Short mmCIF file of C-alpha atoms and ligand atoms in Angstrom, two decimals:
data_model
loop_
_atom_site.label_atom_id
_atom_site.label_comp_id
_atom_site.label_asym_id
_atom_site.label_seq_id
_atom_site.Cartn_x
_atom_site.Cartn_y
_atom_site.Cartn_z
CA UNK Y 1 19.89 23.42 -32.25
CA UNK Y 2 19.29 19.24 -34.67
CA UNK Y 3 15.20 18.22 -33.74
CA UNK Y 4 16.43 14.98 -31.78
CA UNK Y 5 14.66 15.41 -28.18
CA UNK Y 6 11.55 13.09 -28.04
CA UNK Y 7 9.97 15.03 -25.56
CA UNK Y 8 10.48 18.72 -24.14
CA UNK Y 9 9.95 20.28 -20.19
CA UNK Y 10 9.23 23.16 -19.31
CA UNK Y 11 8.74 24.55 -15.40
CA UNK Y 12 12.49 22.27 -14.02
CA UNK Y 13 11.05 23.17 -10.14
CA UNK Y 14 10.90 19.95 -8.30
CA UNK Y 15 8.05 18.11 -10.17
CA UNK Y 16 8.96 18.85 -12.88
CA UNK Y 17 12.95 18.07 -12.61
CA UNK Y 18 12.05 14.72 -11.58
CA UNK Y 19 9.97 13.66 -14.38
CA UNK Y 20 12.91 15.53 -17.37
CA UNK Y 21 15.27 13.04 -14.93
CA UNK Y 22 12.98 9.98 -15.15
CA UNK Y 23 12.46 10.51 -18.82
CA UNK Y 24 16.31 10.39 -19.66
CA UNK Y 25 16.73 7.65 -16.93
CA UNK Y 26 14.36 6.13 -18.92
CA UNK Y 27 16.91 6.39 -22.61
CA UNK Y 28 14.66 8.89 -24.07
CA UNK Y 29 16.21 12.72 -25.19
CA UNK Y 30 14.64 15.59 -23.57
CA UNK Y 31 15.29 19.50 -23.53
CA UNK Y 32 15.07 21.53 -20.71
CA UNK Y 33 13.89 24.74 -20.41
CA UNK Y 34 13.39 26.98 -16.65
CA UNK Y 35 12.29 30.92 -17.53
CA UNK Y 36 15.34 31.61 -15.71
CA UNK Y 37 18.17 30.18 -16.69
CA UNK Y 38 20.30 28.74 -14.20
CA UNK Y 39 18.06 26.61 -13.01
CA UNK Y 40 18.31 24.77 -16.33
CA UNK Y 41 21.96 25.54 -15.74
CA UNK Y 42 22.08 23.66 -12.30
CA UNK Y 43 20.03 21.13 -13.55
CA UNK Y 44 22.82 20.22 -16.30
CA UNK Y 45 25.75 20.20 -13.41
CA UNK Y 46 23.86 17.67 -10.96
CA UNK Y 47 22.25 15.45 -13.66
CA UNK Y 48 23.36 15.48 -17.33
CA UNK Y 49 24.80 12.86 -16.41
CA UNK Y 50 21.95 10.69 -16.07
CA UNK Y 51 21.31 10.59 -19.51
CA UNK Y 52 20.94 12.73 -22.96
CA UNK Y 53 19.38 15.74 -22.28
CA UNK Y 54 19.45 19.57 -24.19
CA UNK Y 55 19.57 22.30 -21.81
CA UNK Y 56 17.89 25.55 -23.84
CA UNK Y 57 18.12 28.92 -23.22
CA UNK Y 58 14.71 30.10 -24.81
CA UNK Y 59 11.46 28.95 -25.81
CA UNK Y 60 12.34 28.70 -29.61
CA UNK Y 61 15.05 27.13 -28.66
CA UNK Y 62 13.55 24.50 -26.83
CA UNK Y 63 11.17 23.57 -29.64
CA UNK Y 64 13.87 24.44 -32.62
CA UNK Y 65 14.91 20.70 -30.33
CA UNK Y 66 12.21 19.31 -30.78
CA UNK Y 67 11.62 15.86 -33.12
CA UNK Y 68 7.57 15.59 -34.75
CA UNK Y 69 5.05 15.96 -33.22
CA UNK Y 70 6.61 17.39 -30.76
CA UNK Y 71 6.00 16.82 -27.32
CA UNK Y 72 5.76 20.86 -24.69
CA UNK Y 73 5.69 19.31 -21.38
CA UNK Y 74 4.62 21.94 -19.14
CA UNK Y 75 5.75 21.14 -15.62
CA UNK Y 76 3.94 25.28 -13.98
CA UNK Y 77 2.00 26.73 -11.61
CA UNK Y 78 -1.59 26.42 -12.18
CA UNK Y 79 -3.02 29.14 -13.39
CA UNK Y 80 -2.36 32.27 -14.74
CA UNK Y 81 1.16 30.77 -15.06
CA UNK Y 82 0.61 27.79 -17.60
CA UNK Y 83 -1.92 30.35 -19.30
CA UNK Y 84 1.32 32.60 -19.78
CA UNK Y 85 3.33 29.50 -20.65
CA UNK Y 86 0.70 28.42 -23.53
CA UNK Y 87 0.28 31.18 -25.59
CA UNK Y 88 5.08 32.07 -25.55
CA UNK Y 89 4.60 28.47 -26.59
CA UNK Y 90 1.92 27.76 -28.55
CA UNK Y 91 2.72 30.41 -31.73
CA UNK Y 92 6.19 28.73 -31.57
CA UNK Y 93 3.73 24.94 -32.65
CA UNK Y 94 2.36 23.49 -35.63
CA UNK Y 95 -0.56 21.79 -37.37
CA UNK Y 96 -0.76 17.74 -34.70
CA UNK Y 97 1.88 19.64 -31.79
CA UNK Y 98 1.48 18.46 -28.49
CA UNK Y 99 1.11 20.63 -25.41
CA UNK Y 100 1.28 18.38 -21.83
CA UNK Y 101 0.44 20.37 -18.75
CA UNK Y 102 1.44 18.12 -15.42
CA UNK Y 103 1.01 21.15 -13.10
CA UNK Y 104 -2.64 19.87 -10.53
CA UNK Y 105 -4.67 21.83 -12.86
CA UNK Y 106 -8.23 23.43 -12.41
CA UNK Y 107 -10.24 21.08 -15.62
CA UNK Y 108 -12.22 22.82 -16.23
CA UNK Y 109 -8.79 25.33 -16.64
CA UNK Y 110 -7.87 21.37 -18.41
CA UNK Y 111 -10.56 21.73 -21.07
CA UNK Y 112 -11.11 25.12 -22.15
CA UNK Y 113 -7.20 25.64 -22.77
CA UNK Y 114 -7.57 21.93 -24.75
CA UNK Y 115 -10.76 23.43 -26.44
CA UNK Y 116 -8.70 26.78 -27.42
CA UNK Y 117 -5.16 25.14 -28.57
CA UNK Y 118 -7.66 21.79 -30.67
CA UNK Y 119 -8.80 25.29 -33.31
CA UNK Y 120 -4.83 25.85 -33.74
CA UNK Y 121 -4.81 22.40 -34.24
CA UNK Y 122 -2.54 21.43 -31.59
CA UNK Y 123 -3.51 18.44 -28.95
CA UNK Y 124 -3.53 20.22 -26.30
CA UNK Y 125 -3.06 17.16 -23.36
CA UNK Y 126 -4.42 16.93 -19.26
CA UNK Y 127 -1.42 15.39 -16.89
CA UNK Y 128 -2.78 14.95 -13.64
CA UNK Y 129 0.80 13.94 -11.72
CA UNK Y 130 0.50 11.98 -8.18
CA UNK Y 131 3.26 10.87 -5.72
CA UNK Y 132 5.11 14.28 -6.05
CA UNK Y 133 9.70 14.56 -6.12
CA UNK Y 134 9.96 10.16 -5.59
CA UNK Y 135 6.58 9.31 -7.33
CA UNK Y 136 8.49 12.69 -10.62
CA UNK Y 137 11.28 11.07 -10.20
CA UNK Y 138 11.22 6.92 -9.94
CA UNK Y 139 7.55 6.34 -11.07
CA UNK Y 140 4.01 8.72 -10.44
CA UNK Y 141 0.88 8.07 -11.73
CA UNK Y 142 0.57 9.78 -15.23
CA UNK Y 143 -4.18 10.07 -14.88
CA UNK Y 144 -4.00 11.83 -18.57
CA UNK Y 145 -6.95 13.61 -20.10
CA UNK Y 146 -6.63 14.57 -24.31
CA UNK Y 147 -7.18 13.20 -27.51
CA UNK Y 148 -7.26 9.10 -28.56
CA UNK Y 149 -4.46 10.46 -30.82
CA UNK Y 150 -2.43 12.73 -28.68
CA UNK Y 151 -2.46 9.35 -26.11
CA UNK Y 152 -1.17 7.22 -28.86
CA UNK Y 153 1.89 9.13 -29.00
CA UNK Y 154 2.71 9.87 -25.73
CA UNK Y 155 1.20 6.86 -23.91
CA UNK Y 156 3.82 4.56 -24.84
CA UNK Y 157 6.54 7.43 -22.62
CA UNK Y 158 4.58 7.77 -19.57
CA UNK Y 159 3.86 4.00 -19.35
CA UNK Y 160 7.71 3.79 -20.00
CA UNK Y 161 8.07 6.36 -16.36
CA UNK Y 162 4.91 5.99 -13.95
CA UNK Y 163 5.07 2.99 -11.43
CA UNK Y 164 4.10 -0.63 -12.56
CA UNK Y 165 2.04 -2.71 -10.56
CA UNK Y 166 2.62 -6.67 -11.85
CA UNK Y 167 3.45 -5.45 -14.15
CA UNK Y 168 0.88 -2.92 -15.17
CA UNK Y 169 1.70 0.84 -16.09
CA UNK Y 170 0.60 2.83 -13.83
CA UNK Y 171 -0.68 5.69 -16.05
CA UNK Y 172 -3.80 5.63 -18.62
CA UNK Y 173 -5.63 8.26 -20.47
CA UNK Y 174 -9.13 7.99 -18.57
CA UNK Y 175 -10.95 10.07 -20.74
CA UNK Y 176 -11.12 13.37 -23.66
CA UNK Y 177 -9.74 17.31 -21.65
CA UNK Y 178 -10.56 17.85 -18.40
CA UNK Y 179 -10.43 13.46 -17.48
CA UNK Y 180 -7.62 13.65 -16.94
CA UNK Y 181 -7.20 16.76 -13.65
CA UNK Y 182 -10.59 16.05 -12.81
CA UNK Y 183 -9.66 12.75 -11.60
CA UNK Y 184 -6.20 13.42 -10.29
CA UNK Y 185 -8.80 16.33 -8.53
CA UNK Y 186 -10.72 13.97 -7.15
CA UNK Y 187 -7.90 12.00 -6.16
CA UNK Y 188 -7.01 14.81 -3.83
CA UNK Y 189 -10.40 15.21 -2.55
CA UNK Y 190 -9.65 11.14 -2.23
CA UNK Y 191 -6.08 12.24 -0.48
CA UNK Y 192 -7.46 15.14 2.23
CA UNK Y 193 -10.36 12.64 3.23
CA UNK Y 194 -8.02 9.21 3.82
CA UNK Y 195 -5.25 11.86 5.83
CA UNK Y 196 -8.04 12.53 7.76
CA UNK Y 197 -9.29 10.23 8.86
CA UNK Y 198 -5.94 8.93 9.25
CA UNK Y 199 -5.11 11.87 11.43
CA UNK Y 200 -8.67 10.86 13.67
CA UNK Y 201 -7.87 7.36 13.77
CA UNK Y 202 -4.63 8.64 15.95
CA UNK Y 203 -6.18 11.17 17.89
CA UNK Y 204 -8.56 8.33 19.30
CA UNK Y 205 -5.65 6.43 19.89
CA UNK Y 206 -3.90 9.16 22.01
CA UNK Y 207 -7.31 10.29 23.32
CA UNK Y 208 -9.19 7.78 24.36
CA UNK Y 209 -6.93 5.06 24.31
CA UNK Y 210 -3.82 6.75 25.83
CA UNK Y 211 -0.94 5.21 24.17
CA UNK Y 212 1.54 7.72 22.92
CA UNK Y 213 3.07 8.76 19.17
CA UNK Y 214 5.28 5.85 19.37
CA UNK Y 215 3.09 2.99 20.78
CA UNK Y 216 1.17 4.48 17.51
CA UNK Y 217 2.64 3.95 15.37
CA UNK Y 218 3.32 1.18 15.88
CA UNK Y 219 0.03 -0.19 15.41
CA UNK Y 220 -0.13 1.51 12.11
CA UNK Y 221 3.17 -0.40 11.03
CA UNK Y 222 1.43 -3.13 12.18
CA UNK Y 223 -1.72 -2.48 10.54
CA UNK Y 224 -0.51 -1.78 7.34
CA UNK Y 225 0.80 -5.68 7.07
CA UNK Y 226 -3.35 -6.01 6.67
CA UNK Y 227 -6.38 -4.59 4.85
CA UNK Y 228 -5.25 -1.08 5.58
CA UNK Y 229 -2.02 -1.50 4.04
CA UNK Y 230 -1.23 1.39 1.89
CA UNK Y 231 1.11 4.51 0.98
CA UNK Y 232 -0.10 7.25 4.23
CA UNK Y 233 -0.44 3.96 6.28
CA UNK Y 234 3.13 3.78 5.84
CA UNK Y 235 4.06 7.16 6.64
CA UNK Y 236 2.65 7.53 9.22
CA UNK Y 237 3.83 4.79 11.49
CA UNK Y 238 6.97 6.97 10.24
CA UNK Y 239 6.20 10.80 10.89
CA UNK Y 240 4.59 9.60 14.83
CA UNK Y 241 7.78 6.90 15.36
CA UNK Y 242 10.25 10.54 14.96
CA UNK Y 243 11.75 12.41 18.01
CA UNK Y 244 12.41 16.00 17.56
CA UNK Y 245 16.09 16.40 17.26
CA UNK Y 246 16.38 19.86 18.64
CA UNK Y 247 14.29 18.53 21.56
CA UNK Y 248 13.68 15.31 21.90
CA UNK Y 249 9.89 15.37 22.28
CA UNK Y 250 7.77 13.23 19.43
CA UNK Y 251 8.16 14.70 16.02
CA UNK Y 252 4.51 15.01 15.99
CA UNK Y 253 4.63 17.34 19.22
CA UNK Y 254 6.06 20.10 17.94
CA UNK Y 255 4.31 20.57 14.50
CA UNK Y 256 2.08 23.10 15.03
CA UNK Y 257 -1.77 22.26 14.66
CA UNK Y 258 -2.75 23.94 11.56
CA UNK Y 259 -3.34 22.06 8.69
CA UNK Y 260 -2.29 24.37 4.97
CA UNK Y 261 -3.77 23.20 1.45
CA UNK Y 262 -2.65 23.86 -1.37
CA UNK Y 263 -6.79 23.55 -3.11
CA UNK Y 264 -7.11 20.36 -4.90
CA UNK Y 265 -9.08 19.38 -1.61
CA UNK Y 266 -11.02 22.28 -2.00
CA UNK Y 267 -11.97 22.01 -5.90
CA UNK Y 268 -12.76 18.28 -4.97
CA UNK Y 269 -15.79 19.23 -2.39
CA UNK Y 270 -17.05 22.77 -5.03
CA UNK Y 271 -16.77 20.74 -8.45
CA UNK Y 272 -19.15 18.11 -5.95
CA UNK Y 273 -21.62 21.15 -4.89
CA UNK Y 274 -22.09 21.60 -8.35
CA UNK Y 275 -22.27 17.70 -9.51
CA UNK Y 276 -24.26 17.09 -6.59
CA UNK Y 277 -22.36 14.11 -5.60
CA UNK Y 278 -22.18 14.06 -1.78
CA UNK Y 279 -17.90 13.23 -0.96
CA UNK Y 280 -19.41 14.04 3.12
CA UNK Y 281 -16.00 13.06 4.12
CA UNK Y 282 -14.08 15.14 1.14
CA UNK Y 283 -15.33 17.72 2.94
CA UNK Y 284 -15.63 17.11 6.21
CA UNK Y 285 -11.27 16.41 5.96
CA UNK Y 286 -11.53 19.83 4.27
CA UNK Y 287 -13.58 21.47 6.38
CA UNK Y 288 -11.86 19.98 9.22
CA UNK Y 289 -8.40 21.95 7.34
CA UNK Y 290 -9.75 24.76 7.35
CA UNK Y 291 -10.91 24.88 11.00
CA UNK Y 292 -7.46 23.80 12.42
CA UNK Y 293 -6.73 27.39 10.92
CA UNK Y 294 -8.72 29.16 13.20
CA UNK Y 295 -7.19 30.79 15.60
CA UNK Y 296 -9.23 33.29 17.35
CA UNK Y 297 -12.32 30.79 16.98
CA UNK Y 298 -9.95 28.22 18.77
CA UNK Y 299 -9.40 30.58 21.66
CA UNK Y 300 -13.44 30.82 22.01
CA UNK Y 301 -14.15 27.68 22.95
CA UNK Y 302 -11.79 25.70 24.43
CA UNK Y 303 -12.83 27.51 27.69
CA UNK Y 304 -16.24 25.48 26.65
CA UNK Y 305 -16.81 22.32 28.49
CA UNK Y 306 -16.16 19.34 26.19
CA UNK Y 307 -16.69 14.83 26.86
CA UNK Y 308 -15.78 13.56 29.86
CA UNK Y 309 -12.20 11.26 29.50
CA UNK Y 310 -12.29 8.06 31.73
CA UNK Y 311 -9.00 6.57 30.79
CA UNK Y 312 -9.36 2.60 29.67
CA UNK Y 313 -6.79 0.05 30.77
CA UNK Y 314 -4.40 -2.12 28.43
CA UNK Y 315 -7.15 -4.32 27.60
CA UNK Y 316 -9.82 -1.77 26.97
CA UNK Y 317 -6.60 0.44 25.37
CA UNK Y 318 -6.71 -2.86 23.05
CA UNK Y 319 -9.91 -4.22 22.40
CA UNK Y 320 -10.12 -0.24 21.53
CA UNK Y 321 -6.73 -0.67 19.27
CA UNK Y 322 -9.36 -2.93 17.01
CA UNK Y 323 -12.23 -0.93 16.89
CA UNK Y 324 -10.17 2.05 15.58
CA UNK Y 325 -9.30 -0.06 12.71
CA UNK Y 326 -12.70 -1.68 11.23
CA UNK Y 327 -13.38 2.09 12.21
CA UNK Y 328 -11.34 2.80 9.75
CA UNK Y 329 -10.86 0.67 7.60
CA UNK Y 330 -15.00 1.05 7.64
CA UNK Y 331 -14.75 4.51 7.25
CA UNK Y 332 -11.81 4.02 4.56
CA UNK Y 333 -13.58 2.56 1.62
CA UNK Y 334 -16.72 5.03 2.19
CA UNK Y 335 -14.64 7.77 1.46
CA UNK Y 336 -13.75 6.04 -1.62
CA UNK Y 337 -16.37 4.71 -2.58
CA UNK Y 338 -17.86 8.50 -2.34
CA UNK Y 339 -14.47 9.48 -4.57
CA UNK Y 340 -15.20 6.46 -7.61
CA UNK Y 341 -19.07 7.69 -6.92
CA UNK Y 342 -18.49 11.50 -7.97
CA UNK Y 343 -15.66 10.40 -10.98
CA UNK Y 344 -19.34 8.54 -12.22
CA UNK Y 345 -21.22 11.42 -11.69
CA UNK Y 346 -18.89 14.03 -13.49
CA UNK Y 347 -18.64 11.40 -16.32
CA UNK Y 348 -22.14 11.68 -17.25
CA UNK Y 349 -21.89 14.98 -16.80
CA UNK Y 350 -18.48 16.48 -19.04
CA UNK Y 351 -19.36 13.46 -21.00
CA UNK Y 352 -16.52 11.11 -20.65
CA UNK Y 353 -16.61 6.90 -21.65
CA UNK Y 354 -13.74 6.92 -17.78
CA UNK Y 355 -13.72 2.94 -16.65
CA UNK Y 356 -13.69 3.29 -12.82
CA UNK Y 357 -10.98 -0.15 -13.34
CA UNK Y 358 -8.04 1.61 -14.76
CA UNK Y 359 -8.28 4.29 -13.01
CA UNK Y 360 -8.35 2.16 -9.25
CA UNK Y 361 -5.23 0.16 -11.34
CA UNK Y 362 -3.14 3.19 -12.08
CA UNK Y 363 -4.01 4.05 -8.75
CA UNK Y 364 -3.05 1.22 -7.06
CA UNK Y 365 0.74 2.93 -7.41
CA UNK Y 366 2.85 6.33 -7.50
CA UNK Y 367 0.58 7.93 -6.12
CA UNK Y 368 -0.35 9.55 -2.50
CA UNK Y 369 -3.37 7.16 -2.41
CA UNK Y 370 -1.79 4.29 -3.04
CA UNK Y 371 -3.16 1.19 -0.63
CA UNK Y 372 -3.91 -2.92 -1.80
CA UNK Y 373 -6.65 -2.40 -1.92
CA UNK Y 374 -6.75 -0.93 -4.92
CA UNK Y 375 -7.09 -4.21 -6.79
CA UNK Y 376 -10.02 -5.32 -5.14
CA UNK Y 377 -11.82 -2.37 -6.17
CA UNK Y 378 -10.28 -2.52 -9.81
CA UNK Y 379 -11.64 -5.93 -9.45
CA UNK Y 380 -14.50 -5.27 -8.61
CA UNK Y 381 -15.18 -2.20 -11.34
CA UNK Y 382 -13.57 -4.24 -14.34
CA UNK Y 383 -16.28 -7.46 -13.02
CA UNK Y 384 -19.05 -4.96 -12.76
CA UNK Y 385 -18.31 -1.89 -14.69
CA UNK Y 386 -21.68 0.18 -13.82
CA UNK Y 387 -20.94 -1.23 -10.33
CA UNK Y 388 -22.50 2.05 -8.59
CA UNK Y 389 -20.90 1.42 -5.42
CA UNK Y 390 -18.48 -0.60 -4.06
CA UNK Y 391 -21.22 -2.13 -0.77
CA UNK Y 392 -23.33 -3.01 -4.41
CA UNK Y 393 -20.29 -5.54 -4.39
CA UNK Y 394 -20.23 -8.27 -2.54
CA UNK Y 395 -17.10 -8.49 -0.57
CA UNK Y 396 -17.38 -5.08 0.18
CA UNK Y 397 -20.04 -5.31 1.56
CA UNK Y 398 -19.78 -8.11 3.74
CA UNK Y 399 -16.30 -6.37 5.44
CA UNK Y 400 -18.97 -3.19 5.65
CA UNK Y 401 -21.09 -5.68 7.83
CA UNK Y 402 -18.45 -6.96 9.24
CA UNK Y 403 -17.59 -4.12 11.04
CA UNK Y 404 -21.18 -2.44 11.77
CA UNK Y 405 -21.22 -2.45 15.40
CA UNK Y 406 -17.51 -1.45 16.42
CA UNK Y 407 -17.43 2.10 13.80
CA UNK Y 408 -20.64 2.65 15.58
CA UNK Y 409 -18.93 2.24 19.08
CA UNK Y 410 -15.96 3.92 17.88
CA UNK Y 411 -17.99 6.80 16.32
CA UNK Y 412 -19.84 6.92 19.60
CA UNK Y 413 -17.03 6.96 21.90
CA UNK Y 414 -15.41 9.95 20.56
CA UNK Y 415 -18.46 12.16 20.46
CA UNK Y 416 -19.64 11.07 24.68
CA UNK Y 417 -15.53 11.66 25.21
CA UNK Y 418 -15.61 14.81 22.98
CA UNK Y 419 -12.92 13.90 20.50
CA UNK Y 420 -13.71 15.74 17.25
CA UNK Y 421 -13.74 12.42 14.39
CA UNK Y 422 -15.61 14.58 11.40
CA UNK Y 423 -14.75 12.16 8.91
CA UNK Y 424 -15.33 9.09 10.67
CA UNK Y 425 -19.38 10.41 11.75
CA UNK Y 426 -19.47 11.56 8.07
CA UNK Y 427 -17.94 8.35 5.66
CA UNK Y 428 -21.23 6.55 9.02
CA UNK Y 429 -23.99 9.31 9.17
CA UNK Y 430 -23.70 9.24 4.82
CA UNK Y 431 -23.94 5.88 5.44
CA UNK Y 432 -27.18 5.18 7.02
CA UNK Y 433 -28.72 8.01 4.56
CA UNK Y 434 -27.87 5.91 1.57
CA UNK Y 435 -29.51 3.17 3.87
CA UNK Y 436 -32.53 4.54 5.30
CA UNK Y 437 -35.67 3.53 3.56
CA UNK Y 438 -37.83 6.99 5.30
CA UNK Y 439 -35.38 10.27 5.04
CA UNK Y 440 -36.59 13.52 6.40
CA UNK Y 441 -35.99 15.44 3.66
CA UNK Y 442 -40.38 14.34 3.87
CA UNK Y 443 -40.24 17.32 6.31
CA UNK Y 444 -37.81 19.85 4.32
CA UNK Y 445 -40.33 19.85 0.99
CA UNK Y 446 -43.15 19.69 3.75
CA UNK Y 447 -40.75 23.18 5.94
CA UNK Y 448 -39.75 24.61 1.57
CA UNK Y 449 -43.67 24.55 0.00
CA UNK Y 450 -44.55 25.72 3.10
CA UNK Y 451 -41.99 29.13 3.81
CA UNK Y 452 -41.88 29.45 -0.23
CA UNK Y 453 -44.30 27.73 -2.09
CA UNK Y 454 -41.58 25.17 -3.79
CA UNK Y 455 -43.67 22.19 -4.11
CA UNK Y 456 -43.37 18.67 -4.16
CA UNK Y 457 -43.80 15.83 -5.10
CA UNK Y 458 -45.93 12.52 -3.47
CA UNK Y 459 -45.31 8.76 -2.87
CA UNK Y 460 -48.67 7.57 -4.45
CA UNK Y 461 -49.48 9.87 -6.88
CA UNK Y 462 -47.27 11.59 -10.17
CA UNK Y 463 -47.04 15.07 -10.14
CA UNK Y 464 -46.13 17.89 -7.90
CA UNK Y 465 -48.46 19.53 -5.15
CA UNK Y 466 -48.72 22.25 -3.43
CA UNK Y 467 -50.22 22.89 0.02
CA UNK Y 468 -51.63 26.33 0.22
CA UNK Y 469 -50.47 27.03 3.64
CA UNK Y 470 -52.28 30.01 4.55
CA UNK Y 471 -56.32 28.60 3.22
CA UNK Y 472 -57.75 27.70 6.42
CA UNK Y 473 -58.99 24.03 4.52
CA UNK Y 474 -54.90 24.26 3.48
CA UNK Y 475 -56.32 22.15 0.15
CA UNK Y 476 -53.53 20.65 -2.05
CA UNK Y 477 -52.98 21.29 -5.82
CA UNK Y 478 -51.02 19.41 -8.71
CA UNK Y 479 -49.16 22.84 -10.39
C1 6PG B 1 0.27 13.89 -5.09
C2 6PG B 1 -0.25 14.76 -4.23
C3 6PG B 1 0.42 16.79 -4.67
C4 6PG B 1 0.12 17.51 -3.56
C5 6PG B 1 0.47 18.40 -2.25
C6 6PG B 1 -0.23 18.90 -1.21
O1 6PG B 1 -0.83 13.47 -5.89
O2 6PG B 1 1.64 13.69 -4.90
O3 6PG B 1 -1.85 15.38 -4.31
O4 6PG B 1 -0.05 16.71 -5.97
O5 6PG B 1 -0.67 18.82 -4.28
O6 6PG B 1 1.08 16.70 -2.12
O7 6PG B 1 -1.48 18.85 -1.52
P1 6PG B 1 -2.27 20.18 -0.37
O8 6PG B 1 -1.86 21.06 -0.35
O9 6PG B 1 -3.46 20.82 -1.07
O10 6PG B 1 -2.82 19.34 0.96
#
């Protein structure tokens, strides 16, 4: 086998097959391999005409087909399956070769694998690929973590096959080792929050304003022409406008209301807890998915009383719709702000030098959270790379000021009427928490010192103190 392939792809399920085709369509010679060879054969039969593929039946054949430095992309299930493929291929590779994991791997696994393989002279690259099958084939957003040397070789290839926005590729080197998979994980966390906020807006328009799914689809279609323009709003309009062919009912009404999750949102929340990074909108979105699946608990709660149902006139419904758009936008800004801050927190913890302007830039296209306002986010971080929050940028601060009243009225209406809006409420409470001059955390510190002698700090002098709650004089000593 002559070593002609620019890249090899092992794992030809939906994402792997689509990426292999994308590389081939852009003129690269692509060696392809799958544990079950029938998958390789079916790729060649169906799509072999799209470019230059080199089918390989074994790991050895695949490696032999690769130009040096060899570039091998793994597209298999995250976790043990990825480790198994690495164990199979690494012994066949030489110093300077590269293994790219394009799956939704946990960033901690990527950091471990990168360190292990670096010992053996192999570059391990964790590439977060976003955009689903459509994106992988026509242009994903690619968040790459790994050495500068490997990106010098791989970058031009990823930038060629990625989505392009204003002539800029939606692929970049995020940072070393697990940085790429970390940012992909946060992308998915923001995705959860964004989807939950949209779902809550839909629920409010349905339950409070009294619109039907098709009407709400039109409302989202109109919102998609403004500051909420995004892939998720766009597809929401499509899903809500869809009629189930079998029953003639609105599609959304025949779908079981229990949400699945493959795990990346959960990882985001778990990691955020370790980082003490309060991604409250992501957390509520993830827990909302869990709650939707608690069938027996829901059955127990269902008979219990809730809010009041007050029908709205047409004009009241139209006014409420405008308020919901403002509340959705405000909550979305908060959710993205939380995710971006979490990336800053992680960069400090893991020693990554992450350019948030570049992150926002490659999220403008290809990925699931692509949205028009990401261009303004990119501009904000380009102007001030150390921006502590989007709300420290005058434009976003002005916008959040303008939507204060409707944002609060929508959350209040949801509470009064018993319509659950966990993500809306979390975003608003996060905003109020960070605005507060004094938080009730002071009382928490008193309670902790009372029952656990955990000590507290004072506002009027340095040091840590403990009050002797069990003594009559309740004296205070510095600890
Ligand atoms: C992407 C998506 C993708 C995600 C699935 C479903 O960026 O292309 O985020 O990576 O895994 O869309 O994820 P859940 O099952 O967790 O919703």
